[in-house]
XYZ file of C-alpha atoms in Angstrom:
97
model
C -59.002 155.343 -25.565
C -59.115 152.571 -22.989
C -56.714 152.692 -20.040
C -53.639 150.381 -20.456
C -53.557 150.992 -24.206
C -50.789 153.415 -24.067
C -47.125 153.106 -22.878
C -44.497 155.789 -22.333
C -41.518 155.462 -24.616
C -39.628 158.506 -23.548
C -39.990 162.212 -24.481
C -43.376 163.029 -26.037
C -43.634 159.947 -28.120
C -46.761 157.892 -27.243
C -47.963 154.948 -29.325
C -50.873 152.769 -29.054
C -50.191 149.141 -28.244
C -52.904 146.460 -28.517
C -53.596 144.147 -25.496
C -52.430 140.657 -25.925
C -55.947 139.218 -25.186
C -57.806 141.128 -27.910
C -57.273 138.781 -30.805
C -56.556 134.968 -31.433
C -52.873 134.542 -31.984
C -53.410 132.305 -34.950
C -56.514 133.522 -36.829
C -56.688 136.991 -35.375
C -60.518 136.554 -34.498
C -61.432 138.937 -31.637
C -61.563 137.422 -28.145
C -63.640 138.082 -25.125
C -67.312 138.977 -24.547
C -68.104 136.083 -22.434
C -66.292 133.569 -24.590
C -63.643 131.196 -23.535
C -59.988 132.063 -24.295
C -57.583 129.123 -24.645
C -53.959 129.728 -23.545
C -50.755 128.183 -24.631
C -47.248 128.543 -23.381
C -48.110 131.222 -20.819
C -49.461 134.285 -22.545
C -50.438 133.156 -26.110
C -54.298 133.319 -26.516
C -56.447 131.353 -28.937
C -60.241 131.502 -29.728
C -60.646 127.837 -29.846
C -59.120 124.418 -28.974
C -58.612 123.892 -32.731
C -56.574 127.077 -33.202
C -54.544 126.218 -30.134
C -53.874 122.582 -31.272
C -52.873 123.867 -34.696
C -50.346 126.249 -33.079
C -49.073 123.398 -30.926
C -48.500 121.186 -33.946
C -46.684 124.009 -35.831
C -44.280 124.491 -32.789
C -43.679 120.779 -32.485
C -42.739 120.525 -36.080
C -40.467 123.522 -36.013
C -38.648 122.156 -32.817
C -38.342 118.747 -34.465
C -36.664 120.396 -37.721
C -34.450 122.478 -35.438
C -33.195 119.474 -33.507
C -32.568 117.653 -36.750
C -30.840 120.567 -38.324
C -28.688 121.259 -35.243
C -27.703 117.589 -34.685
C -26.741 117.186 -38.294
C -24.813 120.544 -38.479
C -22.937 119.649 -35.188
C -21.998 116.155 -36.530
C -20.862 117.419 -39.896
C -18.837 120.289 -38.287
C -17.240 117.830 -35.915
C -16.344 115.547 -38.748
C -14.730 118.522 -40.584
C -12.816 119.642 -37.594
C -11.413 116.054 -37.086
C -10.443 115.621 -40.667
C -8.709 118.948 -41.025
C -6.834 119.159 -37.703
C -5.074 115.760 -37.686
C -3.291 116.478 -34.302
C -2.013 113.890 -31.883
C -4.104 114.147 -28.652
C -2.960 112.581 -25.318
C -5.791 110.866 -23.561
C -4.002 110.120 -20.164
C -5.678 110.576 -16.796
C -4.721 113.766 -14.908
C -5.304 114.015 -11.111
C -5.319 117.358 -9.501
C -4.935 117.970 -5.777
């Protein structure tokens, strides 16, 4: 077993943990052996520019859908709150010294 492949989890329980640079994050192709490794977002390795680009596009699509869903859910919840609460609110200016 190579060094760095084990970690201590307390007691006598030892488990094998793979190194993050052993395989492409997307296609799981083995990395290394004098081949380029393409990194993304810090410590995410890819075997090729194409795999990295595909992951970038996946992440951008997810982020876009999260932004759309969060903005639509926040506006709909604000509409529900305003419609259900019907309270008078004072909007005067307050000065604190």
